[in-house]
Short mmCIF file of C-alpha atoms in Angstrom, two decimals:
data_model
loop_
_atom_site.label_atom_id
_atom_site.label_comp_id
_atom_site.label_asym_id
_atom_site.label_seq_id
_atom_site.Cartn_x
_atom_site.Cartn_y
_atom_site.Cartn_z
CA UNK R 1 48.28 60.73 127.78
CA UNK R 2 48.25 59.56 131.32
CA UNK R 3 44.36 57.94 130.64
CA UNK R 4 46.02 56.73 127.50
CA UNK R 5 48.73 54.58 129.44
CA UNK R 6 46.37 53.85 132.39
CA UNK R 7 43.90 52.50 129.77
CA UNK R 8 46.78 50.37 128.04
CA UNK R 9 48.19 48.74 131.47
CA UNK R 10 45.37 46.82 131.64
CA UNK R 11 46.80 44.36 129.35
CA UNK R 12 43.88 44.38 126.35
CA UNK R 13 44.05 45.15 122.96
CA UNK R 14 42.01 48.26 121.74
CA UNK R 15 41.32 49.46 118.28
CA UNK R 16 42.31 52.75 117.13
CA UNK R 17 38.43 53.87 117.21
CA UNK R 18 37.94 52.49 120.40
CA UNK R 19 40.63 54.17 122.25
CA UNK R 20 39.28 57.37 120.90
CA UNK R 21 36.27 57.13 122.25
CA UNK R 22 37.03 56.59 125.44
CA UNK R 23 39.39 59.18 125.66
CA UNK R 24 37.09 61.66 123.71
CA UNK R 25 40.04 62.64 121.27
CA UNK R 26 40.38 62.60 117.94
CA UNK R 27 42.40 59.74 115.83
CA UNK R 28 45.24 62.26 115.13
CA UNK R 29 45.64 63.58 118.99
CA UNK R 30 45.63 59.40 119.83
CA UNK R 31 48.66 58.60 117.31
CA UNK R 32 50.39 61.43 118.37
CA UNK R 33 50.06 60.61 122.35
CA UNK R 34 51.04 56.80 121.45
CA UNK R 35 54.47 58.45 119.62
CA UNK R 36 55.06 60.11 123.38
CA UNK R 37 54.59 57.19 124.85
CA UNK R 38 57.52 55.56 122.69
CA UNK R 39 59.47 58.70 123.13
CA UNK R 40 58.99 57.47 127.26
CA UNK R 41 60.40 54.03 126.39
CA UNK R 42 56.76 52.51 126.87
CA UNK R 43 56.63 49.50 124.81
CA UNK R 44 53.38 50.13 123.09
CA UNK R 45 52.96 47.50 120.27
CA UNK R 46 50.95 48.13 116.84
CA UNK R 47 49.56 46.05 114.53
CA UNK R 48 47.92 47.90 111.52
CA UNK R 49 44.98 47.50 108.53
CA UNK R 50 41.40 45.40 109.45
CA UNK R 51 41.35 44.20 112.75
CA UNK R 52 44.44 46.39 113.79
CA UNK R 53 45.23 47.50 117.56
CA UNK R 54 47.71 49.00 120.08
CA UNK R 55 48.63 46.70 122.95
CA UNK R 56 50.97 47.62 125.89
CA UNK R 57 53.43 44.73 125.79
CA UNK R 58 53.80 42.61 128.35
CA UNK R 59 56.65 40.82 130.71
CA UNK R 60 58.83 44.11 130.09
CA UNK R 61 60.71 46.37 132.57
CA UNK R 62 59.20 49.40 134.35
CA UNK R 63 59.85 52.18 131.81
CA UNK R 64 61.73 55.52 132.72
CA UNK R 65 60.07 58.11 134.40
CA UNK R 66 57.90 60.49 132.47
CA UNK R 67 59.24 63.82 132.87
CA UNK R 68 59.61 66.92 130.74
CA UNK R 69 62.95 68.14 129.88
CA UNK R 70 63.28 70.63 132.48
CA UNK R 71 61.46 68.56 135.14
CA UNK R 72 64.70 65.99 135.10
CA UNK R 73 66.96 69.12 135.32
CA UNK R 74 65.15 70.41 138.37
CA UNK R 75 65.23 66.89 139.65
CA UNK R 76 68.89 66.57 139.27
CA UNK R 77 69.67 69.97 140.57
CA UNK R 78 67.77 69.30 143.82
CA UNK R 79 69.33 66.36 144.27
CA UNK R 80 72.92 68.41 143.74
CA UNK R 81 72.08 71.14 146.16
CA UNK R 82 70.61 68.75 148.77
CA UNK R 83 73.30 66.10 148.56
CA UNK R 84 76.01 69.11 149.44
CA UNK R 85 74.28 69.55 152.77
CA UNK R 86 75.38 68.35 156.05
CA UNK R 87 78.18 65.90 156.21
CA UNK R 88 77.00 62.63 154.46
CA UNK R 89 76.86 60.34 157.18
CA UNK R 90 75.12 56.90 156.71
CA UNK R 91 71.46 56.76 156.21
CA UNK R 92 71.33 60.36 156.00
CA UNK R 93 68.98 62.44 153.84
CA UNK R 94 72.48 64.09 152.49
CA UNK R 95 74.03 60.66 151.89
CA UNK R 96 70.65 59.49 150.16
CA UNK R 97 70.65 62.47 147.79
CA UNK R 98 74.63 61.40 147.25
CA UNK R 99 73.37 57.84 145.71
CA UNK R 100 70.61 59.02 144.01
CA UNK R 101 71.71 61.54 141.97
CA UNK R 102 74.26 59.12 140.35
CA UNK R 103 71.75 56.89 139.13
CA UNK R 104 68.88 58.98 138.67
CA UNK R 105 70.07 58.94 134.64
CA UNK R 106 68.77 55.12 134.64
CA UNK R 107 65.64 56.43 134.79
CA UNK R 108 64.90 59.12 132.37
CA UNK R 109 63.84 58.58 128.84
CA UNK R 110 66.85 57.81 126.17
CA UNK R 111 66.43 61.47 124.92
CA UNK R 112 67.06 63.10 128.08
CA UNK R 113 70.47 61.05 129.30
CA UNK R 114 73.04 62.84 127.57
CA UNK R 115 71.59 66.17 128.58
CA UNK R 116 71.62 64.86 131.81
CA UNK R 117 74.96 63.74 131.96
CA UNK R 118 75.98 66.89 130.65
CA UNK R 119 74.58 68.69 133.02
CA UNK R 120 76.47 66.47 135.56
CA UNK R 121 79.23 67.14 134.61
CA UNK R 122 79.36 71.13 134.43
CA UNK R 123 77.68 70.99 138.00
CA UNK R 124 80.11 71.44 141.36
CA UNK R 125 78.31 72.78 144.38
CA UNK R 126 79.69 74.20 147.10
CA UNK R 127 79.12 72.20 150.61
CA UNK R 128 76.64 74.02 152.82
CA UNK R 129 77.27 73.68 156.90
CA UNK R 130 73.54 71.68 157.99
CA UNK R 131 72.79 68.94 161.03
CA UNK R 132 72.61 65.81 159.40
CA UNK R 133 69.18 64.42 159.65
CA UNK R 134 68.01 61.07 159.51
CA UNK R 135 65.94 60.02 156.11
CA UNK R 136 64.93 56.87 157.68
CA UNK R 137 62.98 59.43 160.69
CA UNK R 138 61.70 61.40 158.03
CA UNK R 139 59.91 58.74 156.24
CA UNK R 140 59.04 56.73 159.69
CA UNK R 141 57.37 60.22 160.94
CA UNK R 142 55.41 60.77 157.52
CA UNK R 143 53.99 57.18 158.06
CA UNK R 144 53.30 57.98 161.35
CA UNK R 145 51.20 61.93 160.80
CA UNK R 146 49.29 59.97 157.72
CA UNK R 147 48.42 57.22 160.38
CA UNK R 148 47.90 59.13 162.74
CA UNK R 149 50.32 57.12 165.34
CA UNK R 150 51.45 58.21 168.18
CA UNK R 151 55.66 58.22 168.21
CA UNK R 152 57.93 58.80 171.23
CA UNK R 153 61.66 59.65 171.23
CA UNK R 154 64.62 60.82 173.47
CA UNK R 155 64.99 64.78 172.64
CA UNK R 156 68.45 66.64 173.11
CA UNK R 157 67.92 70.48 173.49
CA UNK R 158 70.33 72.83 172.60
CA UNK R 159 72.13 72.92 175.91
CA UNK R 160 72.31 68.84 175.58
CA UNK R 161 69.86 68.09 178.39
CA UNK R 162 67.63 65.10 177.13
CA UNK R 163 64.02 63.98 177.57
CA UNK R 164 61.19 61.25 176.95
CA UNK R 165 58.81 62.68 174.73
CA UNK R 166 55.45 61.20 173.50
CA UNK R 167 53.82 63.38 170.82
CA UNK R 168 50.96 63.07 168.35
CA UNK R 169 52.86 64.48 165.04
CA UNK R 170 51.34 66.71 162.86
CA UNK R 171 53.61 68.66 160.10
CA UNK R 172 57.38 67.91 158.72
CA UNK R 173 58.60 71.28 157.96
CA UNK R 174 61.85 72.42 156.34
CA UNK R 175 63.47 76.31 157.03
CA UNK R 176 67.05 77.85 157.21
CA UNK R 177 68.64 74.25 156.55
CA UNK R 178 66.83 72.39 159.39
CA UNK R 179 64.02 69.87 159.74
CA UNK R 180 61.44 70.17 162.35
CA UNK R 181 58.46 68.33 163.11
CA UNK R 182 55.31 70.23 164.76
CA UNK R 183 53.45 68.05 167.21
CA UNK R 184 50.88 67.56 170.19
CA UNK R 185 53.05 66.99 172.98
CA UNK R 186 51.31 64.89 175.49
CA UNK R 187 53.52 65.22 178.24
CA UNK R 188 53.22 69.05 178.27
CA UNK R 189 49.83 69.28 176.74
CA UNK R 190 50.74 71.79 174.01
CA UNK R 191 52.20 71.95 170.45
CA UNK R 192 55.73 71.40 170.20
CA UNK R 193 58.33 72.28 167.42
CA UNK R 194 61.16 69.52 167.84
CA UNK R 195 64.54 69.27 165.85
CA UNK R 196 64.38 66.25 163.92
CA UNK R 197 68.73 66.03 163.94
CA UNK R 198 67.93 65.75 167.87
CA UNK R 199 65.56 63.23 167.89
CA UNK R 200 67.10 59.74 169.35
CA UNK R 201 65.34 55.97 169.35
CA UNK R 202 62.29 57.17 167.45
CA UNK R 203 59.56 54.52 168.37
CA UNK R 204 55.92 54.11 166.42
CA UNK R 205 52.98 53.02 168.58
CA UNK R 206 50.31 50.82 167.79
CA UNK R 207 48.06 53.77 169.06
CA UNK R 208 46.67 55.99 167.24
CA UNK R 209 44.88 59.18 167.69
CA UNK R 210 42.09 61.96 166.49
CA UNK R 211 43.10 64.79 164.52
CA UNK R 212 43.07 68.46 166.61
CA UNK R 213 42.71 72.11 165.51
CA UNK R 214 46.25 73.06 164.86
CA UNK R 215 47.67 76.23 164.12
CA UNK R 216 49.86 77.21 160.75
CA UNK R 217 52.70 74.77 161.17
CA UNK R 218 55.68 77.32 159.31
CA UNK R 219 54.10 80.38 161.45
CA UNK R 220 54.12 78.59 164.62
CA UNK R 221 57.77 77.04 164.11
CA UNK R 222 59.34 81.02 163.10
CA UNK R 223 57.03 82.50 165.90
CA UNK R 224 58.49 79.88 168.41
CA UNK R 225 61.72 80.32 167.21
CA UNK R 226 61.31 83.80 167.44
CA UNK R 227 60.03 84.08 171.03
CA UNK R 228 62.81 84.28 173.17
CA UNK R 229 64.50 86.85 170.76
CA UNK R 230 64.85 90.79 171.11
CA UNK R 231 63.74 92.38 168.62
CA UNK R 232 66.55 94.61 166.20
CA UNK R 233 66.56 96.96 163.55
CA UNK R 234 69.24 98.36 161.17
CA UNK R 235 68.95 101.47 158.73
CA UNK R 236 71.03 100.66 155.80
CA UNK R 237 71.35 103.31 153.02
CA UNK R 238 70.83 101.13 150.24
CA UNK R 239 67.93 99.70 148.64
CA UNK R 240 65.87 96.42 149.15
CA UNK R 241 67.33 94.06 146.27
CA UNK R 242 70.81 93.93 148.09
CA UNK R 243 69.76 94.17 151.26
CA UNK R 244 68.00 90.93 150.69
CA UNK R 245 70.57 89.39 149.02
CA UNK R 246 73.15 89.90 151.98
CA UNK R 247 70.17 88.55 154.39
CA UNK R 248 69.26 85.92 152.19
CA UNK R 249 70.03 83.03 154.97
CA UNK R 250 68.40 85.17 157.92
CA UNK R 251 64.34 85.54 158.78
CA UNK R 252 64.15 89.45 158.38
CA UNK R 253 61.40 92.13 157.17
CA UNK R 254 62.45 94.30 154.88
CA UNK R 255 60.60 98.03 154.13
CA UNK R 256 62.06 100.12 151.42
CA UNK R 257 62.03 103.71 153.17
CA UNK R 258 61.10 106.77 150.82
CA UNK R 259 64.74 108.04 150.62
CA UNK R 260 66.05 104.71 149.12
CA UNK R 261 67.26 102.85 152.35
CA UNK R 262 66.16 99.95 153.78
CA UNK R 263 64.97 99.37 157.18
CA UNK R 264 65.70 96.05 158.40
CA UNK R 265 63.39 94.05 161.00
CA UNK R 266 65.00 90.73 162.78
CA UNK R 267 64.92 88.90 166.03
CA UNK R 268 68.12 88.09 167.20
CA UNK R 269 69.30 86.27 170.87
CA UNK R 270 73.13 87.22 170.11
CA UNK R 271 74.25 90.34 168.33
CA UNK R 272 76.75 88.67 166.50
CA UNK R 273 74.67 86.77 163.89
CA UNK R 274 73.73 89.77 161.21
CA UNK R 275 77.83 91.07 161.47
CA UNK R 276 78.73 89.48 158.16
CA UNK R 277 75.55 90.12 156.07
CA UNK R 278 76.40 93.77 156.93
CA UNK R 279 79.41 94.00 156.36
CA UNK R 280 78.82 92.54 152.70
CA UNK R 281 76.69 95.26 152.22
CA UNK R 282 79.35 98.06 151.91
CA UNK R 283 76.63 100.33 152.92
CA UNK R 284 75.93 102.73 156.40
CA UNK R 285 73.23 101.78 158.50
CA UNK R 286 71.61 102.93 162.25
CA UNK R 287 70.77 100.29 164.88
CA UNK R 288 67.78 100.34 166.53
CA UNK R 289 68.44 97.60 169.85
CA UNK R 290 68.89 96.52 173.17
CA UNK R 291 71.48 98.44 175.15
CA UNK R 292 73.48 95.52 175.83
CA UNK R 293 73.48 94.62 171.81
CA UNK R 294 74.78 98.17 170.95
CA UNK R 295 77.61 97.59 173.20
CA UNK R 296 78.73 94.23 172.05
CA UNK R 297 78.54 96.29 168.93
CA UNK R 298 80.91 98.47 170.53
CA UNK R 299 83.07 96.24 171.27
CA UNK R 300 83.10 94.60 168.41
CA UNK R 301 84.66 97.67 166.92
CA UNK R 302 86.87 98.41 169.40
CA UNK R 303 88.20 95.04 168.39
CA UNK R 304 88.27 95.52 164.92
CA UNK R 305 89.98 98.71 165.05
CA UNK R 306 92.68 97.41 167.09
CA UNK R 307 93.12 94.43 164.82
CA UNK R 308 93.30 96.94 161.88
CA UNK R 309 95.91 99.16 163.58
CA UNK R 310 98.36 96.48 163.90
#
């Protein structure tokens, strides 16, 4: 169907035979990808007996977007679930998926718009705590890796000290709610995972540069966040499913243990952070960590006990 319509656009007029043989289907298999055409809103005119044809007509507007039933309902849902990220500030990719999902409907084929707007209006999602992220960097540093340009920014770490950087970037990549980009740094000579929500006064050069072994851009982003994390493992007495549904925002190993518990691998730099996905669990568990995690464990419970007592 695609050849069909690419063959149309050109502007000609073709005969019923001689569309068929250039698509190498039969006359039945051509009417019936013309009817899906109209079903797309594509204006495909027909005039029938001796000297008969099938025209795309022209001077009309860009016709909806041709996409199955349930591709338009994952389209809309993504936009729903990205839109309630972050905290919709201006030009962000949050804001962006705000706007478009009320007009992607303009766009979709008559038969899908009610559906659509159904759907709409059943949906409510709940917002989801993210660092708002530029959409304009995100499409300036995907010009930039399929360029190969050069790009250099103002970074703020974590502990809001801030540096020049001037990197050759490689990847985009997307994990636990973040954006990253993986890059050649030049200043330190080595591959880089930067924050894109830290990234200030992002600049494209007019220089550009060759392409360089790289390693596996999601391995070498969870490796790197990884690094300068200790190592922790809990024992829970209950089986993988819900263990990995109460970990479900957290980069853990699970292996189901031959008794029916779960032993739970993680990297952690505060014992704090697996706290609530255990206690959703309703389920005992061991730890297996650092001295000075089991006692902020410790005193965690102290705590809690007191609290309780009260």
């Amino acid at each position: 169907m695609l050849s069909l319509l690419a063959t149309l656009q050109t502007g000609r007029s073709f005969s019923g035979a001689e569309l068929a043989a250039r698509l190498g289907v039969s006359p039945r298999t051509l009417r019936r990808d013309i009817d899906r055409l109209r079903e797309y809103d594509y204006p495909v005119e027909t005039r029938p007996g001796p000297g008969g044809h099938y025209r795309l007509t022209a001077g009309t507007a860009m016709p909806p977007l041709m996409l199955e039933d349930d591709e338009a309902i994952a389209i809309l849902l993504g936009l729903a679930a990205l839109a309630a990220t972050g905290s919709a500030d201006e030009g962000s990719v949050d804001e962006a998926a705000t706007r478009a999902y009320g007009k992607v409907d303009q766009y979709l084929p008559k038969r899908l718009r009610h559906r659509i707007a159904r759907l709409r209006a059943s949906l409510e999602t709940g917002g989801v705590p993210a660092p708002t992220t530029s959409a304009g960097d995100l499409g300036e540093l995907a010009d930039a890796i399929a360029a190969r340009q050069i790009v250099t920014f103002d970074y703020e770490r974590g502990d809001g000290a801030v540096s020049s950087r001037r990197v050759e970037p490689h990847r985009q990549l997307h994990h636990l709610q973040r954006w990253y980009l993986l890059a050649w740094d030049l200043g330190r000579g080595d591959w880089r995972t930067f924050r894109t929500d830290r990234v200030r006064g992002l600049r494209l050069s007019t220089t550009r540069f060759d392409p360089r072994p790289a390693p596996s851009a999601m391995d070498y982003l969870v490796e790197g966040i990884a690094r300068n994390r200790r190592p922790v493992a809990f024992i829970v007495s209950a089986p993988p499913g819900p263990v990995a549904e109460a970990f479900r925002h957290d980069t853990v190993e699970l292996t189901a243990l031959d008794d029916g518990r779960t032993r739970v691998a993680m990297r952690l730099d505060t014992w704090e952070w697996p706290l609530v996905a255990l206690a959703f669990l309703d389920a005992d568990f061991t730890i297996e960590a650092p001295d000075h995690f089991v006692q902020g464990f410790h005193r965690f419970a102290e705590r809690l006990r007191a609290a309780a007592a009260n």
